[in-house]
PDB file of C-alpha atoms in Angstrom:
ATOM      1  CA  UNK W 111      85.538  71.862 105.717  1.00  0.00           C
ATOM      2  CA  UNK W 112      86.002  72.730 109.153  1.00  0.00           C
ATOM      3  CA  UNK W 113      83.309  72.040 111.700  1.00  0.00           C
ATOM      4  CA  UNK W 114      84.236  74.130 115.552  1.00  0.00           C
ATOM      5  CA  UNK W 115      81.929  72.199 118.174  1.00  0.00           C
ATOM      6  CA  UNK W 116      80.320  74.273 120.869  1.00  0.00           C
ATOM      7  CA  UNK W 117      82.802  75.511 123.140  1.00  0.00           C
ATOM      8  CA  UNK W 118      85.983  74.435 121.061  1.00  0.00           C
ATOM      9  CA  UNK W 119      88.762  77.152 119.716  1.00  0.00           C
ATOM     10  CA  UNK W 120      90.079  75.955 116.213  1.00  0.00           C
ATOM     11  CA  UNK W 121      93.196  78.057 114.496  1.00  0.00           C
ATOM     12  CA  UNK W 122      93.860  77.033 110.816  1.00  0.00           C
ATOM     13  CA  UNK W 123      96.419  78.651 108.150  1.00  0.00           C
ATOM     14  CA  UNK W 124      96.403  78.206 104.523  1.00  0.00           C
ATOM     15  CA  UNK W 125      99.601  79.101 102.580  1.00  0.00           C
ATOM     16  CA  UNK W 126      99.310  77.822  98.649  1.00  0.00           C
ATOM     17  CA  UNK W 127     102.787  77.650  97.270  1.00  0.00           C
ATOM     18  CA  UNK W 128     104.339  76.838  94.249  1.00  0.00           C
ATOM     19  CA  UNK W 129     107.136  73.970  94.452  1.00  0.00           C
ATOM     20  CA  UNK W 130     109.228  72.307  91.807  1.00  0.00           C
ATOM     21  CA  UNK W 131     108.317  72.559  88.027  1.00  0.00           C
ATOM     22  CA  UNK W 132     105.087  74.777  89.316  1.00  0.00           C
ATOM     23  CA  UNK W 133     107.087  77.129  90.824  1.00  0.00           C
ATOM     24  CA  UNK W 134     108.763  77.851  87.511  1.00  0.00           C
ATOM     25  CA  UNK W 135     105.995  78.089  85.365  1.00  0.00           C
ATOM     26  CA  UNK W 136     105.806  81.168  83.496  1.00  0.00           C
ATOM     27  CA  UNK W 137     103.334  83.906  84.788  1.00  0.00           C
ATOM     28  CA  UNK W 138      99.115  83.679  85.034  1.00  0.00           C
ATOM     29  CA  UNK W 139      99.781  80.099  83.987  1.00  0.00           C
ATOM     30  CA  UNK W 140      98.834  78.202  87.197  1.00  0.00           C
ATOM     31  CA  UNK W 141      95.275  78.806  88.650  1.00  0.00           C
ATOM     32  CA  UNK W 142      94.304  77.714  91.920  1.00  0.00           C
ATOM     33  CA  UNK W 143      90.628  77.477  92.961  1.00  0.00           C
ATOM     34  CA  UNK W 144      89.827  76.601  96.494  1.00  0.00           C
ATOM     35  CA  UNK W 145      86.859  76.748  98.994  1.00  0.00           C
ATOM     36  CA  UNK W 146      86.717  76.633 102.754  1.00  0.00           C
ATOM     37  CA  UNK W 147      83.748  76.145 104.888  1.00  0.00           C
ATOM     38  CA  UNK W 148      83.275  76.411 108.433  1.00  0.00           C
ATOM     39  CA  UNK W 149      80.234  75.922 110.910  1.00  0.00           C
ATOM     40  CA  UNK W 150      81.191  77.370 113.815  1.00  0.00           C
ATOM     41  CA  UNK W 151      79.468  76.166 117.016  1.00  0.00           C
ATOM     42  CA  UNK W 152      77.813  77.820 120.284  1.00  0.00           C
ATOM     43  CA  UNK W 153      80.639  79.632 122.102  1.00  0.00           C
ATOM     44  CA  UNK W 154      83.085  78.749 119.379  1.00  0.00           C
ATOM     45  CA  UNK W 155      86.334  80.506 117.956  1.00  0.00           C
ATOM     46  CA  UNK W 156      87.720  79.743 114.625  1.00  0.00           C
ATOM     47  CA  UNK W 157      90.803  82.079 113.619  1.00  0.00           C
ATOM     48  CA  UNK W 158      91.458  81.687 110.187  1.00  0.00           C
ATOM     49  CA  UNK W 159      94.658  83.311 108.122  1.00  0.00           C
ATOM     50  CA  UNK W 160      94.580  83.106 104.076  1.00  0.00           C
ATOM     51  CA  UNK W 161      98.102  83.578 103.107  1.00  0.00           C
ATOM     52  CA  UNK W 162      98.343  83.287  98.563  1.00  0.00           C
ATOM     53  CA  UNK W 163     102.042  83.072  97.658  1.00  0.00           C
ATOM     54  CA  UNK W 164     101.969  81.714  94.561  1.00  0.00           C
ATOM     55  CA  UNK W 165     104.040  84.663  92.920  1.00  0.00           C
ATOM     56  CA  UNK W 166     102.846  85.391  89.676  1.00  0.00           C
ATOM     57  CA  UNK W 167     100.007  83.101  89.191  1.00  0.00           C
ATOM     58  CA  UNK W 168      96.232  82.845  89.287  1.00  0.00           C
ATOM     59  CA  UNK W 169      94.592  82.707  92.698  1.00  0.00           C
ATOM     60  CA  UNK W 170      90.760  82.373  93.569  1.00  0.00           C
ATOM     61  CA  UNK W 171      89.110  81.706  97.068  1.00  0.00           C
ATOM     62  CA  UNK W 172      85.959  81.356  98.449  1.00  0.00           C
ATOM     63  CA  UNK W 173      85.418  81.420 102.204  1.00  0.00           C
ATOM     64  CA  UNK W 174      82.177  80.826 103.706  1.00  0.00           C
ATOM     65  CA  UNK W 175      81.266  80.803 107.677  1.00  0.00           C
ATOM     66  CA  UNK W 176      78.445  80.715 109.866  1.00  0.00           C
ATOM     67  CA  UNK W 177      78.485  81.371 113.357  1.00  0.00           C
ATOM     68  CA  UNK W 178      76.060  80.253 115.769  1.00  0.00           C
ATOM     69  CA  UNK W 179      74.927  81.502 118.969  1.00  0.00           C
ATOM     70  CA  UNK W 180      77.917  83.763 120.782  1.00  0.00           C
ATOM     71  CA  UNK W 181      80.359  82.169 117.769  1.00  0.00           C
ATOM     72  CA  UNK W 182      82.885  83.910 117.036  1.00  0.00           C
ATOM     73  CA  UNK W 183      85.367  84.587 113.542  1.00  0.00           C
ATOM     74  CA  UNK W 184      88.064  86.198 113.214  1.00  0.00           C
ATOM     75  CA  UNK W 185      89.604  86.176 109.331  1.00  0.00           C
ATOM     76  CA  UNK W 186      92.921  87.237 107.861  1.00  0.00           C
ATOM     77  CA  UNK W 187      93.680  87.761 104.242  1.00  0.00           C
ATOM     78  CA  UNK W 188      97.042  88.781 102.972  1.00  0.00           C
ATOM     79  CA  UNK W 189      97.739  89.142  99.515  1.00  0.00           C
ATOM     80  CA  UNK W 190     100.823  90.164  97.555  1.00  0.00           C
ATOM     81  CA  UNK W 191     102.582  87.989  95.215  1.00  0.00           C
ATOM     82  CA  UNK W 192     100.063  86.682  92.874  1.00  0.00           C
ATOM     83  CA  UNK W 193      99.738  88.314  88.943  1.00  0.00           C
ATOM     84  CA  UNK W 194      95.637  88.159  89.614  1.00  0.00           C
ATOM     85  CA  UNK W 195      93.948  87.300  92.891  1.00  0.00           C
ATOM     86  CA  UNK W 196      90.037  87.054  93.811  1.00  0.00           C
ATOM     87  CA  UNK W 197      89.523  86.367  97.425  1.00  0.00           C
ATOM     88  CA  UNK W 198      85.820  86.286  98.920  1.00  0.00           C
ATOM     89  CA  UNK W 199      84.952  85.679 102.215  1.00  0.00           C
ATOM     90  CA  UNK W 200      80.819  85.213 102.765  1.00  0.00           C
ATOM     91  CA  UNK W 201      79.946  85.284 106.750  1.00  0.00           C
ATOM     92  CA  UNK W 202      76.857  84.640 108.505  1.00  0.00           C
ATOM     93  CA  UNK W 203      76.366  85.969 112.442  1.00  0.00           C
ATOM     94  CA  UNK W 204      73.545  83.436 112.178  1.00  0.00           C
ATOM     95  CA  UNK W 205      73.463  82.953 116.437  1.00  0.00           C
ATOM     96  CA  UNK W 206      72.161  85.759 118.978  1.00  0.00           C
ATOM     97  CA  UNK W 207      75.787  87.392 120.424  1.00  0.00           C
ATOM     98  CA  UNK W 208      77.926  86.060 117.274  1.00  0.00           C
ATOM     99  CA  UNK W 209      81.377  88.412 116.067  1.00  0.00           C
ATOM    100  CA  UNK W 210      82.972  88.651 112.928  1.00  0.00           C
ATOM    101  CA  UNK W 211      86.312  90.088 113.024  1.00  0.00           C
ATOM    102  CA  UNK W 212      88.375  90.599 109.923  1.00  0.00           C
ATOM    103  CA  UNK W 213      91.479  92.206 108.653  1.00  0.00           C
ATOM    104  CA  UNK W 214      92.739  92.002 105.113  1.00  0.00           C
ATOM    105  CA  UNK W 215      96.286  93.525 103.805  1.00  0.00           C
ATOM    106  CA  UNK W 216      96.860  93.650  99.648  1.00  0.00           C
ATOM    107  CA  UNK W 217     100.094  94.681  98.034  1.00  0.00           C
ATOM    108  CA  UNK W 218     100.291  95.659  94.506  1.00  0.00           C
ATOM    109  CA  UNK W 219     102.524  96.607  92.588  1.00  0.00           C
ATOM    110  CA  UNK W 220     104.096  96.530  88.611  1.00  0.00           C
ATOM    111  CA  UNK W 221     100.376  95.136  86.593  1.00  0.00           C
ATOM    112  CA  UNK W 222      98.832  92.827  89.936  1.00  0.00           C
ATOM    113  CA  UNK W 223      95.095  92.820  90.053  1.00  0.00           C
ATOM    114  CA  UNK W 224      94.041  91.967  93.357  1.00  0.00           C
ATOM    115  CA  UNK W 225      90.525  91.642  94.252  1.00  0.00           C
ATOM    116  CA  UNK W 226      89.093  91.481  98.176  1.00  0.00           C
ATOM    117  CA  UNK W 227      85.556  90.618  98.723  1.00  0.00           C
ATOM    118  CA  UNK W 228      83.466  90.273 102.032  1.00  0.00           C
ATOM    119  CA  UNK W 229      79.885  89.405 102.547  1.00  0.00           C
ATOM    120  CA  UNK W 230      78.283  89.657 105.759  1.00  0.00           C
ATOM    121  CA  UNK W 231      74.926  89.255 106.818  1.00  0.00           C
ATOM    122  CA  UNK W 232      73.654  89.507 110.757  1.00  0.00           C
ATOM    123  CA  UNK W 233      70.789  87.346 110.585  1.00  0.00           C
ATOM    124  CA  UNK W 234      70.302  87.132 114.455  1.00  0.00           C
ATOM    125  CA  UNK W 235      70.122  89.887 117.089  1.00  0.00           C
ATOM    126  CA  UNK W 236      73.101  91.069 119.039  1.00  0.00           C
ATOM    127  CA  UNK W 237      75.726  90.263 116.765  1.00  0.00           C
ATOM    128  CA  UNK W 238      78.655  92.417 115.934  1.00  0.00           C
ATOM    129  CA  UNK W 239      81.390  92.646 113.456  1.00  0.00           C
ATOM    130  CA  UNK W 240      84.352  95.009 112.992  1.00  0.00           C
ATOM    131  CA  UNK W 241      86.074  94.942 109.091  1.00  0.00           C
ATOM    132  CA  UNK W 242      89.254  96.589 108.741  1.00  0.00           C
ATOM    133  CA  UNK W 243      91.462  96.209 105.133  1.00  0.00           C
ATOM    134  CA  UNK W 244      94.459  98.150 103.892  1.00  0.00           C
ATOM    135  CA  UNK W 245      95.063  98.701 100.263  1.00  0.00           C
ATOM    136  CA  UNK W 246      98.809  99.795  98.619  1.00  0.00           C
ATOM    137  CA  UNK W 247      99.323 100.219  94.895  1.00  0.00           C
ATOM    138  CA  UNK W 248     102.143 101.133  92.917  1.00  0.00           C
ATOM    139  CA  UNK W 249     102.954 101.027  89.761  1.00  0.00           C
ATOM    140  CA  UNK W 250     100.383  99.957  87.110  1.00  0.00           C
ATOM    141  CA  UNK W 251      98.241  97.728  89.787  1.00  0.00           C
ATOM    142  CA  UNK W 252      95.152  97.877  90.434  1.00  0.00           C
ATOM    143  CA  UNK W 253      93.283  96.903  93.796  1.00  0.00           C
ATOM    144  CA  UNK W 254      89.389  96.614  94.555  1.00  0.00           C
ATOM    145  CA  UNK W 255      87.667  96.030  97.560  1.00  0.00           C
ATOM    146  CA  UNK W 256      84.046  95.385  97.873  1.00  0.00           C
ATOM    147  CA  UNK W 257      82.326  94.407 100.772  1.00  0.00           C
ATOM    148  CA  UNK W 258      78.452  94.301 101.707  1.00  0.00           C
ATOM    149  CA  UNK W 259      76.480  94.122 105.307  1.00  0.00           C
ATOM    150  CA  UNK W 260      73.267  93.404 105.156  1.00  0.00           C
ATOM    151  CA  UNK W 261      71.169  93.752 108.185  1.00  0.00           C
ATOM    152  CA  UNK W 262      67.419  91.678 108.111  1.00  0.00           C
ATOM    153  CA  UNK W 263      64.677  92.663 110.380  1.00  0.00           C
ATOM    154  CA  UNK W 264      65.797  90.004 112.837  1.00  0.00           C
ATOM    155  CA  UNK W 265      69.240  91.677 113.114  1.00  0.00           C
ATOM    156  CA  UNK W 266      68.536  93.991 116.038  1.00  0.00           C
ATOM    157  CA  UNK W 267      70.982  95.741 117.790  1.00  0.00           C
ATOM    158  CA  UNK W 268      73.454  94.221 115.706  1.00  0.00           C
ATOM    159  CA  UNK W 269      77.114  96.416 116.010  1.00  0.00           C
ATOM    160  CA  UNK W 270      78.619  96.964 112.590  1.00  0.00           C
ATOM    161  CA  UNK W 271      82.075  98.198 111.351  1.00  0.00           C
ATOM    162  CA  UNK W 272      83.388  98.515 108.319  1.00  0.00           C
ATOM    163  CA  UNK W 273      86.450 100.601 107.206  1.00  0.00           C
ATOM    164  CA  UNK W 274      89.036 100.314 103.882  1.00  0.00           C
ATOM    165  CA  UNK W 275      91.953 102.620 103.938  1.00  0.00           C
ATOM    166  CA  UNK W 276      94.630 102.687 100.979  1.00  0.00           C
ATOM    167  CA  UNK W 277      97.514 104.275  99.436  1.00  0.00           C
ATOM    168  CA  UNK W 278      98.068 105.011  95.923  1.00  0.00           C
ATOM    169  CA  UNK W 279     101.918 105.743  95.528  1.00  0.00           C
ATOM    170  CA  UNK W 280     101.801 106.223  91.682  1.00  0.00           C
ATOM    171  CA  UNK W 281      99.565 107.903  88.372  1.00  0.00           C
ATOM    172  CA  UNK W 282      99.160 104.263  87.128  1.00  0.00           C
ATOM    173  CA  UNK W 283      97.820 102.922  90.306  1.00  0.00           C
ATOM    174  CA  UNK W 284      94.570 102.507  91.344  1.00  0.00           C
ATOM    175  CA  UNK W 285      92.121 101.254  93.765  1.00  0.00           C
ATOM    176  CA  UNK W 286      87.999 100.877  93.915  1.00  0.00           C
ATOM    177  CA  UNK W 287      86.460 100.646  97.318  1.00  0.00           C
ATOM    178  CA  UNK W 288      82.993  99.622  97.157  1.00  0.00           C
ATOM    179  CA  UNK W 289      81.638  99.201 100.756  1.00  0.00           C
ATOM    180  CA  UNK W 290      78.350  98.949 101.289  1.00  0.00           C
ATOM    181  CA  UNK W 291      75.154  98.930 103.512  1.00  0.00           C
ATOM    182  CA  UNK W 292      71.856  96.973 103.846  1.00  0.00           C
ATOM    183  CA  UNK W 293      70.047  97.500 106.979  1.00  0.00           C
ATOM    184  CA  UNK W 294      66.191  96.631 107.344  1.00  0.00           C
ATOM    185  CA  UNK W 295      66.001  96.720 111.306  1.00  0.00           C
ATOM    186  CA  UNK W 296      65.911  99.715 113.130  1.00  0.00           C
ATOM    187  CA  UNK W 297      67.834  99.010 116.016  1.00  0.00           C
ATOM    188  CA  UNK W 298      71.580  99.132 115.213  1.00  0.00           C
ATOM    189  CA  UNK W 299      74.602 101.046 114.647  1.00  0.00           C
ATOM    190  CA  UNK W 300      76.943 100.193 111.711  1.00  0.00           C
ATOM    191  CA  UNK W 301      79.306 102.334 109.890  1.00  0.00           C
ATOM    192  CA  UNK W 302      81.306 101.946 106.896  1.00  0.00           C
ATOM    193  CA  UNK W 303      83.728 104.089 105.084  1.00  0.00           C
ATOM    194  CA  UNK W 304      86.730 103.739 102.546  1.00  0.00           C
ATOM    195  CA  UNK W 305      89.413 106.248 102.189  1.00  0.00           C
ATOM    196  CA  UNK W 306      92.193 106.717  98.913  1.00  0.00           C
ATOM    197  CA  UNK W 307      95.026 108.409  99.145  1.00  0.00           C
ATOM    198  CA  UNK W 308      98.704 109.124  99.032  1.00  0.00           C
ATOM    199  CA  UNK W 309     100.734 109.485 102.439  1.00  0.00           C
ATOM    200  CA  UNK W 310      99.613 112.297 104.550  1.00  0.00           C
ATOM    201  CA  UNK W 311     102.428 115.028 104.206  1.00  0.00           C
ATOM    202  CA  UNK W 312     102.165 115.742 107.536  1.00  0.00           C
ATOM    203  CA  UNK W 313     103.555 113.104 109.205  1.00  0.00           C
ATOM    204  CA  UNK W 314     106.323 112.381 106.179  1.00  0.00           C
ATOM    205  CA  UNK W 315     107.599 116.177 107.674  1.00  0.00           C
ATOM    206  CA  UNK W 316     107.304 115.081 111.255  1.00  0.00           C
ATOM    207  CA  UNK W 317     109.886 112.130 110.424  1.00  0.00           C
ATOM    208  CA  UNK W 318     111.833 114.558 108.178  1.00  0.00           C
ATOM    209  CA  UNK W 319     112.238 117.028 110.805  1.00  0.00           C
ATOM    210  CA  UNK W 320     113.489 114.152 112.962  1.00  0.00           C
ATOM    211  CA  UNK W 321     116.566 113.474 110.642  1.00  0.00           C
ATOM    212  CA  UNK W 322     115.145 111.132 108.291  1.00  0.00           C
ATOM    213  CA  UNK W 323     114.866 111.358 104.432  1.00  0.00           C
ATOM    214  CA  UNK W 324     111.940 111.545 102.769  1.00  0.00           C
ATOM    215  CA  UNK W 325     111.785 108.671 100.944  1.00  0.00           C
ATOM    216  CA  UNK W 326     113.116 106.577 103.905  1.00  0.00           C
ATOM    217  CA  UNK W 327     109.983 108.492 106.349  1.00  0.00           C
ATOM    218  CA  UNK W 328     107.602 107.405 103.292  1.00  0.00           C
ATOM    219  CA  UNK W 329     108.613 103.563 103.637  1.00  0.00           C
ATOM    220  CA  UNK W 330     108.472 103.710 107.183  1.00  0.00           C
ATOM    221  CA  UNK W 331     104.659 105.244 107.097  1.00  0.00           C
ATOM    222  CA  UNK W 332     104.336 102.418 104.327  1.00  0.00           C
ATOM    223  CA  UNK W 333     105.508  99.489 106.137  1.00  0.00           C
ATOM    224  CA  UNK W 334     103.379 100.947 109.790  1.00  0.00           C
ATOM    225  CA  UNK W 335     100.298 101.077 107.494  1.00  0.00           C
ATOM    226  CA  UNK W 336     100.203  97.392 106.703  1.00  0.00           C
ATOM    227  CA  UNK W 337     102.082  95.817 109.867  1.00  0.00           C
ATOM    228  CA  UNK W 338      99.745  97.252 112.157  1.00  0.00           C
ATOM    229  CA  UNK W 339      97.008  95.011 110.672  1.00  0.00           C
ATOM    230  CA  UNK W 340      99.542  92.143 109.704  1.00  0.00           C
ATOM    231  CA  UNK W 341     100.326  91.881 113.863  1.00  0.00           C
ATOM    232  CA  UNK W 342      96.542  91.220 113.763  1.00  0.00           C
ATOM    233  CA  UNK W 343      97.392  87.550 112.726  1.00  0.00           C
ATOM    234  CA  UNK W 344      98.413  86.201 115.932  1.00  0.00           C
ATOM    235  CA  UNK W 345     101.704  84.493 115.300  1.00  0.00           C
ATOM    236  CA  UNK W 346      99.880  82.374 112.689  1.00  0.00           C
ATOM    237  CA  UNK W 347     101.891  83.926 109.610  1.00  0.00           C
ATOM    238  CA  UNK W 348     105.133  82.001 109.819  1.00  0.00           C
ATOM    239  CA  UNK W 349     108.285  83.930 109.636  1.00  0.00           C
ATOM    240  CA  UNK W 350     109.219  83.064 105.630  1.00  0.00           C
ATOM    241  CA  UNK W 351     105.677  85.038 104.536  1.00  0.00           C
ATOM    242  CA  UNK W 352     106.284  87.839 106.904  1.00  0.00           C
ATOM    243  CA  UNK W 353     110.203  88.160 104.910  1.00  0.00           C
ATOM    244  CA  UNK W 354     108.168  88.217 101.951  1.00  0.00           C
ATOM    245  CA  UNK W 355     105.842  91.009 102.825  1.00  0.00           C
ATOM    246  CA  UNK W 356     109.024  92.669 104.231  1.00  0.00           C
ATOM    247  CA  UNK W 357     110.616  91.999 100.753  1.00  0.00           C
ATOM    248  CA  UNK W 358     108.124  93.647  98.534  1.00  0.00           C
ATOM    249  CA  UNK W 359     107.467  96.653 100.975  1.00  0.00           C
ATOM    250  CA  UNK W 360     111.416  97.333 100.525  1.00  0.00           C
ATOM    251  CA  UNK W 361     110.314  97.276  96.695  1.00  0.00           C
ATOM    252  CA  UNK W 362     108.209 100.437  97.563  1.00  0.00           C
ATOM    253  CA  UNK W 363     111.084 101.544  99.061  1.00  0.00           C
ATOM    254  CA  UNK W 364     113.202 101.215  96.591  1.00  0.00           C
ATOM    255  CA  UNK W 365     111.110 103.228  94.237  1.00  0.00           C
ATOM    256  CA  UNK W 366     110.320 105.758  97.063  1.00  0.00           C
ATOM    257  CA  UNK W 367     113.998 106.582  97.004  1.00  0.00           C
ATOM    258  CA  UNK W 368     114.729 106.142  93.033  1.00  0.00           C
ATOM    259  CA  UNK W 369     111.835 108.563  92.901  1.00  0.00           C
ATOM    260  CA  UNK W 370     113.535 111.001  94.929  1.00  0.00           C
ATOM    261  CA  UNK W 371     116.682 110.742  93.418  1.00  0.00           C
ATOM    262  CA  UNK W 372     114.973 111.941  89.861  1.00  0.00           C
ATOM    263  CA  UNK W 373     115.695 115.287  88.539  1.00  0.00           C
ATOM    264  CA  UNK W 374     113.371 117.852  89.880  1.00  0.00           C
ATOM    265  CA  UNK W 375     112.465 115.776  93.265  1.00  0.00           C
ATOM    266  CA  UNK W 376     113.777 117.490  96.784  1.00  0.00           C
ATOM    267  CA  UNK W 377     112.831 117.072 100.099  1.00  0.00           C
ATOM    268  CA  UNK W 378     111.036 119.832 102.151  1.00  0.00           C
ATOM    269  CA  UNK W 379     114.428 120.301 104.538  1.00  0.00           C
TER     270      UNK W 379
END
């Protein structure tokens, strides 16, 4: 439970590890289950980055925040190494003038199921929010995203964003983006959107034409797509998860380039 008092700024990271014996348990046999609540007070920050590294296991968590009068929470969710992940995060702007910032990266690869869930509601006028997650599945892994706004009557001129981009580098990857909209009051602009895709070929020719290879301008585009929202985290992310990240991004590099090394692959120069 964390409690912000009006005025304060709070910053709090949560890694989950596996140590010792745990670490060598075999995979999907470890669950962990947490919870973290916040009440953030008038004028209050809370900044708040969810790092799961326990590779190979079980990992569910449930975030809920309310923020009161010109409150404001900003969430980060990365998620990469666990076999099956569940991570919700349930927000209400329940103060005239609160904010709601988050950004979530998930990285899947060989048979991960990783699951991203947001819930926001704007119960008080004013408020805004901005959602941004990025998505990357290779392999056989499968990704999902679902998030909700829901905008009440009282929720006027409430300022709503909402956007899910991802990449699909293989046949036997996939990803479901489920955003979603629930506005009752008529004052108030909110968006939301979801796009699923490979890399745009485009830009892969821009780098090629600048002397790299393709699958080396591939992992490049990769590694941009999900840094640009890791940066996002403020320092918080110590350096040992951001070498992690970096190691399993030069796993979808190493498949970009095994890939086009396979009979019948070429690159367009």
């Amino acid at each position: 439970v964390v409690i912000c008092g009006d005025g304060a700024n709070v910053a709090v990271r949560e890694s989950f590890v596996g140590v010792g014996a745990a670490a060598l348990l075999e995979e999907g046999t470890a669950l962990t289950n947490a919870r973290t609540n916040a009440n953030i007070g008038e004028g209050a920050a809370f900044r708040h980055v969810l790092d799961a590294q326990e590779a190979g296991q079980v990992h569910l968590h449930h975030v809920a925040a309310v923020a009161a009068r010109d409150g404001a929470f900003f969430s980060r969710a990365l998620a990469d190494a666990p076999a099956s992940a569940r991570v919700c995060v349930d927000v209400d702007v329940a103060g005239p003038g609160g904010f709601f910032d988050f950004a979530g990266v998930q990285l899947g690869s060989t048979k991960q199921r990783l699951d991203l869930r947001t819930a926001l509601t704007h119960s008080a006028p004013d408020g805004a929010s901005v959602q941004d997650i990025r998505n990357v599945a290779s392999d056989a892994a499968r990704l999902v995203f679902k998030g909700r706004i829901d905008v009440p009557q009282l929720g006027q001129r409430t300022n709503a964003d909402q956007i899910c981009r991802s990449l699909v580098l293989d046949d036997g990857a996939s990803v479901d983006a489920m955003p979603s909209l629930e506005i009752v009051a008529d004052d108030v602009k909110c968006t939301h959107g979801a796009t699923v895709a490979d890399l745009d070929e485009e830009r892969i020719f821009y780098l090629e034409s600048r002397g790299l290879s393709r699958a080396d301008a591939r992992a490049l585009l990769i590694k941009a797509f999900c840094f640009e929202l890791v940066q996002k985290t403020e320092d918080m992310v110590p350096a040992a998860s951001l070498a992690r990240l970096e190691q399993k991004l030069r796993t979808f590099e190493e498949r970009e380039k095994s890939k086009a090394a396979a009979p019948g692959r070429f690159s367009s120069i």
